[in-house]
JSON list of C-alpha atoms in Angstrom, two decimals:
[
{"chain": "G", "resi": 24, "resn": "MET", "atom": "CA", "xyz": [75.24, -261.24, 162.82]},
{"chain": "G", "resi": 25, "resn": "VAL", "atom": "CA", "xyz": [73.88, -264.42, 164.41]},
{"chain": "G", "resi": 26, "resn": "HIS", "atom": "CA", "xyz": [76.64, -264.31, 167.04]},
{"chain": "G", "resi": 27, "resn": "ASP", "atom": "CA", "xyz": [76.32, -260.53, 167.41]},
{"chain": "G", "resi": 28, "resn": "ASP", "atom": "CA", "xyz": [72.63, -260.84, 168.29]},
{"chain": "G", "resi": 29, "resn": "ILE", "atom": "CA", "xyz": [73.48, -263.28, 171.10]},
{"chain": "G", "resi": 30, "resn": "MET", "atom": "CA", "xyz": [76.13, -260.96, 172.56]},
{"chain": "G", "resi": 31, "resn": "ASP", "atom": "CA", "xyz": [73.84, -257.93, 172.32]},
{"chain": "G", "resi": 32, "resn": "ALA", "atom": "CA", "xyz": [70.76, -259.88, 173.47]},
{"chain": "G", "resi": 33, "resn": "SER", "atom": "CA", "xyz": [68.86, -258.45, 170.49]},
{"chain": "G", "resi": 34, "resn": "PRO", "atom": "CA", "xyz": [65.31, -259.85, 170.23]},
{"chain": "G", "resi": 35, "resn": "LEU", "atom": "CA", "xyz": [64.70, -258.67, 166.64]},
{"chain": "G", "resi": 36, "resn": "ARG", "atom": "CA", "xyz": [66.66, -258.44, 163.42]},
{"chain": "G", "resi": 37, "resn": "ARG", "atom": "CA", "xyz": [64.93, -256.55, 160.59]},
{"chain": "G", "resi": 38, "resn": "GLY", "atom": "CA", "xyz": [61.58, -256.99, 162.30]},
{"chain": "G", "resi": 39, "resn": "LYS", "atom": "CA", "xyz": [61.86, -260.75, 162.79]},
{"chain": "G", "resi": 40, "resn": "PRO", "atom": "CA", "xyz": [62.93, -262.82, 165.83]},
{"chain": "G", "resi": 41, "resn": "THR", "atom": "CA", "xyz": [66.69, -263.33, 165.95]},
{"chain": "G", "resi": 42, "resn": "VAL", "atom": "CA", "xyz": [68.04, -266.86, 165.47]},
{"chain": "G", "resi": 43, "resn": "TYR", "atom": "CA", "xyz": [68.91, -267.40, 169.13]},
{"chain": "G", "resi": 44, "resn": "GLN", "atom": "CA", "xyz": [65.46, -266.17, 170.17]},
{"chain": "G", "resi": 45, "resn": "LYS", "atom": "CA", "xyz": [63.79, -268.68, 167.89]},
{"chain": "G", "resi": 46, "resn": "PHE", "atom": "CA", "xyz": [66.10, -271.68, 168.28]},
{"chain": "G", "resi": 47, "resn": "GLY", "atom": "CA", "xyz": [68.18, -271.05, 171.41]},
{"chain": "G", "resi": 48, "resn": "ASN", "atom": "CA", "xyz": [71.80, -270.00, 171.99]},
{"chain": "G", "resi": 49, "resn": "ASN", "atom": "CA", "xyz": [73.41, -273.35, 171.23]},
{"chain": "G", "resi": 50, "resn": "LYS", "atom": "CA", "xyz": [71.84, -273.78, 167.81]},
{"chain": "G", "resi": 51, "resn": "ALA", "atom": "CA", "xyz": [72.49, -270.13, 166.99]},
{"chain": "G", "resi": 52, "resn": "ILE", "atom": "CA", "xyz": [76.21, -270.42, 167.83]},
{"chain": "G", "resi": 53, "resn": "LEU", "atom": "CA", "xyz": [76.52, -273.59, 165.78]},
{"chain": "G", "resi": 54, "resn": "SER", "atom": "CA", "xyz": [74.64, -272.00, 162.87]},
{"chain": "G", "resi": 55, "resn": "GLY", "atom": "CA", "xyz": [77.04, -269.05, 162.85]},
{"chain": "G", "resi": 56, "resn": "ASP", "atom": "CA", "xyz": [80.03, -271.40, 162.95]},
{"chain": "G", "resi": 57, "resn": "VAL", "atom": "CA", "xyz": [78.66, -273.44, 160.05]},
{"chain": "G", "resi": 58, "resn": "MET", "atom": "CA", "xyz": [78.24, -270.28, 157.98]},
{"chain": "G", "resi": 59, "resn": "TYR", "atom": "CA", "xyz": [81.92, -269.46, 158.53]},
{"chain": "G", "resi": 60, "resn": "ALA", "atom": "CA", "xyz": [82.80, -272.94, 157.23]},
{"chain": "G", "resi": 61, "resn": "MET", "atom": "CA", "xyz": [80.46, -272.62, 154.26]},
{"chain": "G", "resi": 62, "resn": "ALA", "atom": "CA", "xyz": [82.11, -269.34, 153.26]},
{"chain": "G", "resi": 63, "resn": "TYR", "atom": "CA", "xyz": [85.43, -271.16, 152.84]},
{"chain": "G", "resi": 64, "resn": "GLU", "atom": "CA", "xyz": [83.67, -273.99, 151.07]},
{"chain": "G", "resi": 65, "resn": "TYR", "atom": "CA", "xyz": [82.46, -271.51, 148.45]},
{"chain": "G", "resi": 66, "resn": "LEU", "atom": "CA", "xyz": [85.95, -270.04, 148.12]},
{"chain": "G", "resi": 67, "resn": "LEU", "atom": "CA", "xyz": [87.26, -273.46, 147.14]},
{"chain": "G", "resi": 68, "resn": "GLN", "atom": "CA", "xyz": [84.99, -273.35, 144.08]},
{"chain": "G", "resi": 69, "resn": "CYS", "atom": "CA", "xyz": [86.83, -270.30, 142.67]},
{"chain": "G", "resi": 70, "resn": "GLU", "atom": "CA", "xyz": [89.65, -270.40, 140.14]},
{"chain": "G", "resi": 71, "resn": "LYS", "atom": "CA", "xyz": [92.57, -272.14, 141.83]},
{"chain": "G", "resi": 72, "resn": "GLU", "atom": "CA", "xyz": [95.10, -269.36, 141.28]},
{"chain": "G", "resi": 73, "resn": "LYS", "atom": "CA", "xyz": [92.82, -266.86, 143.04]},
{"chain": "G", "resi": 74, "resn": "ILE", "atom": "CA", "xyz": [92.02, -268.98, 146.10]},
{"chain": "G", "resi": 75, "resn": "PRO", "atom": "CA", "xyz": [95.11, -267.90, 148.15]},
{"chain": "G", "resi": 76, "resn": "ALA", "atom": "CA", "xyz": [94.37, -264.16, 147.76]},
{"chain": "G", "resi": 77, "resn": "LEU", "atom": "CA", "xyz": [90.67, -264.67, 148.45]},
{"chain": "G", "resi": 78, "resn": "THR", "atom": "CA", "xyz": [91.36, -266.81, 151.50]},
{"chain": "G", "resi": 79, "resn": "LYS", "atom": "CA", "xyz": [93.87, -264.30, 152.87]},
{"chain": "G", "resi": 80, "resn": "THR", "atom": "CA", "xyz": [91.37, -261.45, 152.41]},
{"chain": "G", "resi": 81, "resn": "LEU", "atom": "CA", "xyz": [88.45, -263.27, 154.01]},
{"chain": "G", "resi": 82, "resn": "THR", "atom": "CA", "xyz": [90.54, -264.46, 156.95]},
{"chain": "G", "resi": 83, "resn": "SER", "atom": "CA", "xyz": [91.85, -260.94, 157.58]},
{"chain": "G", "resi": 84, "resn": "VAL", "atom": "CA", "xyz": [88.29, -259.58, 157.49]},
{"chain": "G", "resi": 85, "resn": "LEU", "atom": "CA", "xyz": [87.02, -262.17, 159.98]},
{"chain": "G", "resi": 86, "resn": "ILE", "atom": "CA", "xyz": [89.83, -261.40, 162.42]},
{"chain": "G", "resi": 87, "resn": "LYS", "atom": "CA", "xyz": [89.24, -257.64, 162.21]},
{"chain": "G", "resi": 88, "resn": "VAL", "atom": "CA", "xyz": [85.47, -257.97, 162.58]},
{"chain": "G", "resi": 89, "resn": "CYS", "atom": "CA", "xyz": [86.01, -259.95, 165.78]},
{"chain": "G", "resi": 90, "resn": "GLU", "atom": "CA", "xyz": [88.43, -257.29, 167.02]},
{"chain": "G", "resi": 91, "resn": "GLY", "atom": "CA", "xyz": [85.79, -254.65, 166.32]},
{"chain": "G", "resi": 92, "resn": "GLN", "atom": "CA", "xyz": [83.12, -256.61, 168.15]},
{"chain": "G", "resi": 93, "resn": "ALA", "atom": "CA", "xyz": [85.44, -257.03, 171.14]},
{"chain": "G", "resi": 94, "resn": "LEU", "atom": "CA", "xyz": [85.98, -253.27, 171.27]},
{"chain": "G", "resi": 95, "resn": "ASP", "atom": "CA", "xyz": [82.23, -252.67, 170.98]},
{"chain": "G", "resi": 96, "resn": "MET", "atom": "CA", "xyz": [81.60, -254.87, 174.02]},
{"chain": "G", "resi": 97, "resn": "GLU", "atom": "CA", "xyz": [84.49, -253.30, 175.93]},
{"chain": "G", "resi": 98, "resn": "PHE", "atom": "CA", "xyz": [83.17, -249.78, 175.31]},
{"chain": "G", "resi": 99, "resn": "GLU", "atom": "CA", "xyz": [79.96, -250.63, 177.19]},
{"chain": "G", "resi": 100, "resn": "GLN", "atom": "CA", "xyz": [82.02, -250.76, 180.40]},
{"chain": "G", "resi": 101, "resn": "ARG", "atom": "CA", "xyz": [84.02, -247.56, 179.79]},
{"chain": "G", "resi": 102, "resn": "ASN", "atom": "CA", "xyz": [83.22, -243.88, 180.31]},
{"chain": "G", "resi": 103, "resn": "ASP", "atom": "CA", "xyz": [86.26, -242.51, 178.48]},
{"chain": "G", "resi": 104, "resn": "VAL", "atom": "CA", "xyz": [85.62, -243.70, 174.90]},
{"chain": "G", "resi": 105, "resn": "SER", "atom": "CA", "xyz": [86.69, -241.09, 172.33]},
{"chain": "G", "resi": 106, "resn": "ILE", "atom": "CA", "xyz": [85.05, -240.40, 168.98]},
{"chain": "G", "resi": 107, "resn": "GLN", "atom": "CA", "xyz": [88.24, -241.54, 167.23]},
{"chain": "G", "resi": 108, "resn": "GLU", "atom": "CA", "xyz": [88.17, -244.83, 169.14]},
{"chain": "G", "resi": 109, "resn": "TYR", "atom": "CA", "xyz": [84.58, -245.29, 168.08]},
{"chain": "G", "resi": 110, "resn": "ILE", "atom": "CA", "xyz": [85.41, -244.65, 164.41]},
{"chain": "G", "resi": 111, "resn": "THR", "atom": "CA", "xyz": [88.21, -247.21, 164.69]},
{"chain": "G", "resi": 112, "resn": "MET", "atom": "CA", "xyz": [85.80, -249.73, 166.17]},
{"chain": "G", "resi": 113, "resn": "ILE", "atom": "CA", "xyz": [83.15, -249.35, 163.46]},
{"chain": "G", "resi": 114, "resn": "SER", "atom": "CA", "xyz": [85.88, -249.37, 160.81]},
{"chain": "G", "resi": 115, "resn": "LEU", "atom": "CA", "xyz": [86.83, -252.84, 162.05]},
{"chain": "G", "resi": 116, "resn": "LYS", "atom": "CA", "xyz": [83.34, -254.11, 162.74]},
{"chain": "G", "resi": 117, "resn": "THR", "atom": "CA", "xyz": [81.48, -252.74, 159.71]},
{"chain": "G", "resi": 118, "resn": "GLY", "atom": "CA", "xyz": [83.75, -250.87, 157.33]},
{"chain": "G", "resi": 119, "resn": "ILE", "atom": "CA", "xyz": [86.27, -253.67, 156.88]},
{"chain": "G", "resi": 120, "resn": "LEU", "atom": "CA", "xyz": [83.47, -256.16, 156.19]},
{"chain": "G", "resi": 121, "resn": "LEU", "atom": "CA", "xyz": [82.23, -254.19, 153.18]},
{"chain": "G", "resi": 122, "resn": "ALA", "atom": "CA", "xyz": [85.74, -253.29, 152.07]},
{"chain": "G", "resi": 123, "resn": "GLY", "atom": "CA", "xyz": [86.75, -256.96, 152.12]},
{"chain": "G", "resi": 124, "resn": "ALA", "atom": "CA", "xyz": [83.70, -258.08, 150.18]},
{"chain": "G", "resi": 125, "resn": "LEU", "atom": "CA", "xyz": [84.41, -255.54, 147.43]},
{"chain": "G", "resi": 126, "resn": "LYS", "atom": "CA", "xyz": [88.11, -256.43, 147.39]},
{"chain": "G", "resi": 127, "resn": "MET", "atom": "CA", "xyz": [87.25, -260.08, 146.87]},
{"chain": "G", "resi": 128, "resn": "GLY", "atom": "CA", "xyz": [85.07, -259.13, 143.93]},
{"chain": "G", "resi": 129, "resn": "ALA", "atom": "CA", "xyz": [87.95, -257.12, 142.52]},
{"chain": "G", "resi": 130, "resn": "ILE", "atom": "CA", "xyz": [90.30, -260.10, 142.92]},
{"chain": "G", "resi": 131, "resn": "VAL", "atom": "CA", "xyz": [87.92, -262.34, 140.97]},
{"chain": "G", "resi": 132, "resn": "ALA", "atom": "CA", "xyz": [87.57, -259.64, 138.28]},
{"chain": "G", "resi": 133, "resn": "ASN", "atom": "CA", "xyz": [91.36, -259.28, 137.88]},
{"chain": "G", "resi": 134, "resn": "ALA", "atom": "CA", "xyz": [91.24, -255.59, 138.80]},
{"chain": "G", "resi": 135, "resn": "LYS", "atom": "CA", "xyz": [94.37, -253.47, 138.87]},
{"chain": "G", "resi": 136, "resn": "ALA", "atom": "CA", "xyz": [95.96, -252.95, 142.28]},
{"chain": "G", "resi": 137, "resn": "GLU", "atom": "CA", "xyz": [95.14, -249.21, 142.31]},
{"chain": "G", "resi": 138, "resn": "ASP", "atom": "CA", "xyz": [91.49, -249.87, 141.45]},
{"chain": "G", "resi": 139, "resn": "MET", "atom": "CA", "xyz": [91.30, -252.61, 144.08]},
{"chain": "G", "resi": 140, "resn": "ASN", "atom": "CA", "xyz": [92.57, -250.21, 146.72]},
{"chain": "G", "resi": 141, "resn": "CYS", "atom": "CA", "xyz": [90.08, -247.52, 145.71]},
{"chain": "G", "resi": 142, "resn": "LEU", "atom": "CA", "xyz": [87.24, -250.03, 145.76]},
{"chain": "G", "resi": 143, "resn": "SER", "atom": "CA", "xyz": [88.30, -251.15, 149.24]},
{"chain": "G", "resi": 144, "resn": "GLU", "atom": "CA", "xyz": [88.35, -247.51, 150.39]},
{"chain": "G", "resi": 145, "resn": "PHE", "atom": "CA", "xyz": [84.86, -247.05, 148.96]},
{"chain": "G", "resi": 146, "resn": "GLY", "atom": "CA", "xyz": [83.68, -250.02, 151.00]},
{"chain": "G", "resi": 147, "resn": "LEU", "atom": "CA", "xyz": [85.42, -248.85, 154.17]},
{"chain": "G", "resi": 148, "resn": "TYR", "atom": "CA", "xyz": [83.95, -245.33, 154.07]},
{"chain": "G", "resi": 149, "resn": "SER", "atom": "CA", "xyz": [80.52, -246.62, 153.05]},
{"chain": "G", "resi": 150, "resn": "GLY", "atom": "CA", "xyz": [80.58, -249.06, 155.96]},
{"chain": "G", "resi": 151, "resn": "ILE", "atom": "CA", "xyz": [81.46, -246.31, 158.42]},
{"chain": "G", "resi": 152, "resn": "ALA", "atom": "CA", "xyz": [78.65, -244.13, 157.05]},
{"chain": "G", "resi": 153, "resn": "PHE", "atom": "CA", "xyz": [76.26, -247.08, 157.32]},
{"chain": "G", "resi": 154, "resn": "GLN", "atom": "CA", "xyz": [77.03, -247.57, 161.02]},
{"chain": "G", "resi": 155, "resn": "LEU", "atom": "CA", "xyz": [76.77, -243.86, 161.81]},
{"chain": "G", "resi": 156, "resn": "GLN", "atom": "CA", "xyz": [73.39, -243.84, 160.06]},
{"chain": "G", "resi": 157, "resn": "ASP", "atom": "CA", "xyz": [72.39, -246.93, 162.02]},
{"chain": "G", "resi": 158, "resn": "ASP", "atom": "CA", "xyz": [73.17, -245.09, 165.26]},
{"chain": "G", "resi": 159, "resn": "ILE", "atom": "CA", "xyz": [70.81, -242.31, 164.19]},
{"chain": "G", "resi": 160, "resn": "LEU", "atom": "CA", "xyz": [68.07, -244.74, 163.24]},
{"chain": "G", "resi": 161, "resn": "ASP", "atom": "CA", "xyz": [68.32, -246.56, 166.56]},
{"chain": "G", "resi": 162, "resn": "CYS", "atom": "CA", "xyz": [67.31, -243.31, 168.29]},
{"chain": "G", "resi": 163, "resn": "TRP", "atom": "CA", "xyz": [64.90, -241.81, 165.78]},
{"chain": "G", "resi": 164, "resn": "SER", "atom": "CA", "xyz": [62.94, -244.47, 163.93]},
{"chain": "G", "resi": 165, "resn": "ASP", "atom": "CA", "xyz": [59.78, -246.57, 164.17]},
{"chain": "G", "resi": 166, "resn": "LEU", "atom": "CA", "xyz": [59.77, -250.35, 164.64]},
{"chain": "G", "resi": 167, "resn": "SER", "atom": "CA", "xyz": [57.76, -250.70, 161.42]},
{"chain": "G", "resi": 168, "resn": "ASP", "atom": "CA", "xyz": [60.49, -248.88, 159.46]},
{"chain": "G", "resi": 169, "resn": "PHE", "atom": "CA", "xyz": [63.69, -249.89, 161.28]},
{"chain": "G", "resi": 170, "resn": "GLY", "atom": "CA", "xyz": [62.86, -253.53, 161.98]},
{"chain": "G", "resi": 171, "resn": "LYS", "atom": "CA", "xyz": [64.01, -253.48, 165.58]},
{"chain": "G", "resi": 172, "resn": "VAL", "atom": "CA", "xyz": [63.07, -251.69, 168.76]},
{"chain": "G", "resi": 173, "resn": "SER", "atom": "CA", "xyz": [64.14, -248.03, 168.92]},
{"chain": "G", "resi": 174, "resn": "GLY", "atom": "CA", "xyz": [66.44, -247.05, 171.78]},
{"chain": "G", "resi": 175, "resn": "THR", "atom": "CA", "xyz": [68.16, -250.41, 172.25]},
{"chain": "G", "resi": 176, "resn": "ASP", "atom": "CA", "xyz": [71.62, -248.79, 172.04]},
{"chain": "G", "resi": 177, "resn": "ILE", "atom": "CA", "xyz": [70.68, -246.49, 174.93]},
{"chain": "G", "resi": 178, "resn": "ALA", "atom": "CA", "xyz": [69.22, -249.38, 176.94]},
{"chain": "G", "resi": 179, "resn": "ASP", "atom": "CA", "xyz": [72.44, -251.37, 176.37]},
{"chain": "G", "resi": 180, "resn": "ASN", "atom": "CA", "xyz": [74.71, -248.41, 177.25]},
{"chain": "G", "resi": 181, "resn": "LYS", "atom": "CA", "xyz": [76.25, -248.48, 173.77]},
{"chain": "G", "resi": 182, "resn": "LYS", "atom": "CA", "xyz": [78.79, -245.70, 173.31]},
{"chain": "G", "resi": 183, "resn": "THR", "atom": "CA", "xyz": [77.48, -244.75, 169.87]},
{"chain": "G", "resi": 184, "resn": "ILE", "atom": "CA", "xyz": [78.50, -241.70, 167.86]},
{"chain": "G", "resi": 185, "resn": "VAL", "atom": "CA", "xyz": [75.24, -240.05, 168.97]},
{"chain": "G", "resi": 186, "resn": "TYR", "atom": "CA", "xyz": [76.10, -240.51, 172.64]},
{"chain": "G", "resi": 187, "resn": "LEU", "atom": "CA", "xyz": [79.74, -239.47, 172.24]},
{"chain": "G", "resi": 188, "resn": "THR", "atom": "CA", "xyz": [78.82, -236.34, 170.27]},
{"chain": "G", "resi": 189, "resn": "ALA", "atom": "CA", "xyz": [76.29, -235.36, 172.93]},
{"chain": "G", "resi": 190, "resn": "LEU", "atom": "CA", "xyz": [78.84, -235.96, 175.68]},
{"chain": "G", "resi": 191, "resn": "GLY", "atom": "CA", "xyz": [81.28, -233.64, 173.91]},
{"chain": "G", "resi": 192, "resn": "LYS", "atom": "CA", "xyz": [78.74, -230.84, 173.44]},
{"chain": "G", "resi": 193, "resn": "ALA", "atom": "CA", "xyz": [76.83, -230.97, 176.73]},
{"chain": "G", "resi": 194, "resn": "ASP", "atom": "CA", "xyz": [77.38, -228.52, 179.56]},
{"chain": "G", "resi": 195, "resn": "GLU", "atom": "CA", "xyz": [78.70, -229.87, 182.85]},
{"chain": "G", "resi": 196, "resn": "LYS", "atom": "CA", "xyz": [75.24, -230.53, 184.31]},
{"chain": "G", "resi": 197, "resn": "ASP", "atom": "CA", "xyz": [73.92, -232.44, 181.29]},
{"chain": "G", "resi": 198, "resn": "ARG", "atom": "CA", "xyz": [77.19, -234.29, 180.86]},
{"chain": "G", "resi": 199, "resn": "GLU", "atom": "CA", "xyz": [77.00, -235.56, 184.44]},
{"chain": "G", "resi": 200, "resn": "LYS", "atom": "CA", "xyz": [73.36, -236.53, 183.93]},
{"chain": "G", "resi": 201, "resn": "LEU", "atom": "CA", "xyz": [74.20, -238.43, 180.75]},
{"chain": "G", "resi": 202, "resn": "LEU", "atom": "CA", "xyz": [77.05, -240.30, 182.45]},
{"chain": "G", "resi": 203, "resn": "SER", "atom": "CA", "xyz": [74.78, -241.09, 185.39]},
{"chain": "G", "resi": 204, "resn": "LEU", "atom": "CA", "xyz": [72.01, -242.43, 183.16]},
{"chain": "G", "resi": 205, "resn": "TYR", "atom": "CA", "xyz": [74.47, -244.72, 181.36]},
{"chain": "G", "resi": 206, "resn": "ASN", "atom": "CA", "xyz": [75.75, -246.06, 184.69]},
{"chain": "G", "resi": 207, "resn": "GLU", "atom": "CA", "xyz": [72.36, -246.41, 186.37]},
{"chain": "G", "resi": 208, "resn": "LYS", "atom": "CA", "xyz": [71.29, -250.06, 186.70]},
{"chain": "G", "resi": 209, "resn": "THR", "atom": "CA", "xyz": [67.85, -249.68, 188.30]},
{"chain": "G", "resi": 210, "resn": "ILE", "atom": "CA", "xyz": [66.16, -246.89, 186.34]},
{"chain": "G", "resi": 211, "resn": "ASP", "atom": "CA", "xyz": [63.10, -247.77, 184.24]},
{"chain": "G", "resi": 212, "resn": "LEU", "atom": "CA", "xyz": [64.33, -248.34, 180.68]},
{"chain": "G", "resi": 213, "resn": "ARG", "atom": "CA", "xyz": [61.58, -246.30, 179.04]},
{"chain": "G", "resi": 214, "resn": "LYS", "atom": "CA", "xyz": [62.35, -243.35, 181.31]},
{"chain": "G", "resi": 215, "resn": "LYS", "atom": "CA", "xyz": [66.08, -243.76, 180.65]},
{"chain": "G", "resi": 216, "resn": "VAL", "atom": "CA", "xyz": [65.60, -243.70, 176.87]},
{"chain": "G", "resi": 217, "resn": "GLN", "atom": "CA", "xyz": [63.35, -240.64, 177.07]},
{"chain": "G", "resi": 218, "resn": "GLU", "atom": "CA", "xyz": [65.78, -238.68, 179.26]},
{"chain": "G", "resi": 219, "resn": "VAL", "atom": "CA", "xyz": [68.82, -239.57, 177.17]},
{"chain": "G", "resi": 220, "resn": "LYS", "atom": "CA", "xyz": [67.07, -238.66, 173.92]},
{"chain": "G", "resi": 221, "resn": "ALA", "atom": "CA", "xyz": [66.00, -235.35, 175.43]},
{"chain": "G", "resi": 222, "resn": "ILE", "atom": "CA", "xyz": [69.68, -234.47, 175.97]},
{"chain": "G", "resi": 223, "resn": "PHE", "atom": "CA", "xyz": [70.54, -235.60, 172.43]},
{"chain": "G", "resi": 224, "resn": "GLU", "atom": "CA", "xyz": [67.85, -233.36, 171.02]},
{"chain": "G", "resi": 225, "resn": "LYS", "atom": "CA", "xyz": [68.74, -230.39, 173.23]},
{"chain": "G", "resi": 226, "resn": "TYR", "atom": "CA", "xyz": [72.18, -230.26, 171.63]},
{"chain": "G", "resi": 227, "resn": "ASN", "atom": "CA", "xyz": [71.04, -230.98, 168.04]},
{"chain": "G", "resi": 228, "resn": "VAL", "atom": "CA", "xyz": [73.18, -234.11, 167.97]},
{"chain": "G", "resi": 229, "resn": "ARG", "atom": "CA", "xyz": [71.26, -235.71, 165.12]},
{"chain": "G", "resi": 230, "resn": "GLU", "atom": "CA", "xyz": [72.21, -232.89, 162.75]},
{"chain": "G", "resi": 231, "resn": "ASP", "atom": "CA", "xyz": [75.89, -233.20, 163.71]},
{"chain": "G", "resi": 232, "resn": "VAL", "atom": "CA", "xyz": [75.95, -236.94, 163.06]},
{"chain": "G", "resi": 233, "resn": "GLU", "atom": "CA", "xyz": [74.08, -236.54, 159.76]},
{"chain": "G", "resi": 234, "resn": "LYS", "atom": "CA", "xyz": [76.88, -234.21, 158.65]},
{"chain": "G", "resi": 235, "resn": "MET", "atom": "CA", "xyz": [79.41, -236.91, 159.55]},
{"chain": "G", "resi": 236, "resn": "VAL", "atom": "CA", "xyz": [77.44, -239.45, 157.51]},
{"chain": "G", "resi": 237, "resn": "LYS", "atom": "CA", "xyz": [77.54, -237.08, 154.53]},
{"chain": "G", "resi": 238, "resn": "GLN", "atom": "CA", "xyz": [81.28, -236.56, 155.02]},
{"chain": "G", "resi": 239, "resn": "TYR", "atom": "CA", "xyz": [82.02, -240.28, 154.84]},
{"chain": "G", "resi": 240, "resn": "MET", "atom": "CA", "xyz": [79.63, -240.69, 151.91]},
{"chain": "G", "resi": 241, "resn": "ASP", "atom": "CA", "xyz": [81.57, -238.01, 150.02]},
{"chain": "G", "resi": 242, "resn": "MET", "atom": "CA", "xyz": [84.86, -239.75, 150.85]},
{"chain": "G", "resi": 243, "resn": "ALA", "atom": "CA", "xyz": [83.42, -243.01, 149.53]},
{"chain": "G", "resi": 244, "resn": "LEU", "atom": "CA", "xyz": [82.31, -241.36, 146.28]},
{"chain": "G", "resi": 245, "resn": "ASP", "atom": "CA", "xyz": [85.72, -239.71, 145.85]},
{"chain": "G", "resi": 246, "resn": "SER", "atom": "CA", "xyz": [87.35, -243.15, 146.06]},
{"chain": "G", "resi": 247, "resn": "LEU", "atom": "CA", "xyz": [84.82, -244.56, 143.59]},
{"chain": "G", "resi": 248, "resn": "ASP", "atom": "CA", "xyz": [85.52, -241.74, 141.12]},
{"chain": "G", "resi": 249, "resn": "LYS", "atom": "CA", "xyz": [89.22, -242.67, 141.08]},
{"chain": "G", "resi": 250, "resn": "ILE", "atom": "CA", "xyz": [88.53, -246.20, 139.78]},
{"chain": "G", "resi": 251, "resn": "ASP", "atom": "CA", "xyz": [89.62, -246.51, 136.15]},
{"chain": "G", "resi": 252, "resn": "VAL", "atom": "CA", "xyz": [86.48, -248.02, 134.61]},
{"chain": "G", "resi": 253, "resn": "ALA", "atom": "CA", "xyz": [83.58, -246.62, 132.60]},
{"chain": "G", "resi": 254, "resn": "GLU", "atom": "CA", "xyz": [81.03, -244.62, 134.59]},
{"chain": "G", "resi": 255, "resn": "GLU", "atom": "CA", "xyz": [78.21, -247.03, 133.76]},
{"chain": "G", "resi": 256, "resn": "GLN", "atom": "CA", "xyz": [80.15, -249.76, 135.55]},
{"chain": "G", "resi": 257, "resn": "LYS", "atom": "CA", "xyz": [80.01, -247.68, 138.76]},
{"chain": "G", "resi": 258, "resn": "ALA", "atom": "CA", "xyz": [76.28, -246.98, 138.50]},
{"chain": "G", "resi": 259, "resn": "ASN", "atom": "CA", "xyz": [75.10, -249.75, 140.83]},
{"chain": "G", "resi": 260, "resn": "LEU", "atom": "CA", "xyz": [77.55, -248.71, 143.54]},
{"chain": "G", "resi": 261, "resn": "LYS", "atom": "CA", "xyz": [76.34, -245.11, 143.31]},
{"chain": "G", "resi": 262, "resn": "ILE", "atom": "CA", "xyz": [72.74, -246.32, 143.61]},
{"chain": "G", "resi": 263, "resn": "PHE", "atom": "CA", "xyz": [73.81, -248.37, 146.62]},
{"chain": "G", "resi": 264, "resn": "ILE", "atom": "CA", "xyz": [75.36, -245.42, 148.43]},
{"chain": "G", "resi": 265, "resn": "ASP", "atom": "CA", "xyz": [72.37, -243.21, 147.64]},
{"chain": "G", "resi": 266, "resn": "LYS", "atom": "CA", "xyz": [70.05, -245.78, 149.22]},
{"chain": "G", "resi": 267, "resn": "LEU", "atom": "CA", "xyz": [72.39, -245.98, 152.19]},
{"chain": "G", "resi": 268, "resn": "LEU", "atom": "CA", "xyz": [72.16, -242.23, 152.75]},
{"chain": "G", "resi": 269, "resn": "ASN", "atom": "CA", "xyz": [68.37, -242.13, 152.49]},
{"chain": "G", "resi": 270, "resn": "ARG", "atom": "CA", "xyz": [67.41, -245.39, 154.19]},
{"chain": "G", "resi": 271, "resn": "LYS", "atom": "CA", "xyz": [64.98, -245.76, 157.08]},
{"chain": "G", "resi": 272, "resn": "LYS", "atom": "CA", "xyz": [66.01, -249.27, 158.10]}
]
C-alpha cells in the first residue's frame, strides 16, 4: 500500500497523510521494501516443516499483486478495457492478497487440502467484492467516512467497475462524452468529477455494481459453507464479510 500510494499519487490513506506525503518518496519506497523483508523474517519463526509452503504461498501472492498493479496502471492509458479484464486485475491485486493470507493460516493450522482451497476461494471472492465496494465508495462517500477524497478514481482516469458498467450501458452520445472526459487533460477536475458522476447516476450504475458486490459475497459464503469445520469456527469470517458488505470506508 505504501508503494501503491506513490504510484497513484494518493495524498490520504484512511484519512491520514500517506507515507510518501509525510516522509518523501525515497523513505516511502525503502519502508515498503523493508516491510517485504520483515514478512519473510516472520515466516522464519514458524515451524520449520511449514516454512517452504508458507514461503511459496507468500512469494506467489507478491508476484501476482505486482502483476495486478501493473495492469491497473496500464488500464489508465487504455480505452478498451473490458469488465472481465477488470475482474482479473482486481483478482490479482486484491483478491489474491486475501486468499493468500487465509491459505497461510490454513497451512499453519494443518487444514485439509479441500478446506484450504475453499478458504482460499472465500478470500478471493471477498477480495473482489471489497474492491468493487471500494469503487462505489470512491464515487459516493464523504471524506469523514471514507478516509480519502471522493472522486479520485475519476480524476486519475481509473477504469473502475463503475466506469466500465456506465460505458456499457450509455447511449452513443453519453458514451462519447464519458470517453472524452477520461481523455481530457485540461478540464477542471471538480467539473470533470461532477459530469462523470452525472452519467453514472443517469444509468443507475451504483445499483448494478451493488448487485455484483452481493453476487461475489454470496460466492464467498458458498465457499465458506463447504469448509468441514463447526459453524462457530466460521463465525468471525461471516462477521467479517457482513462488515465488508455494509462498510462506509
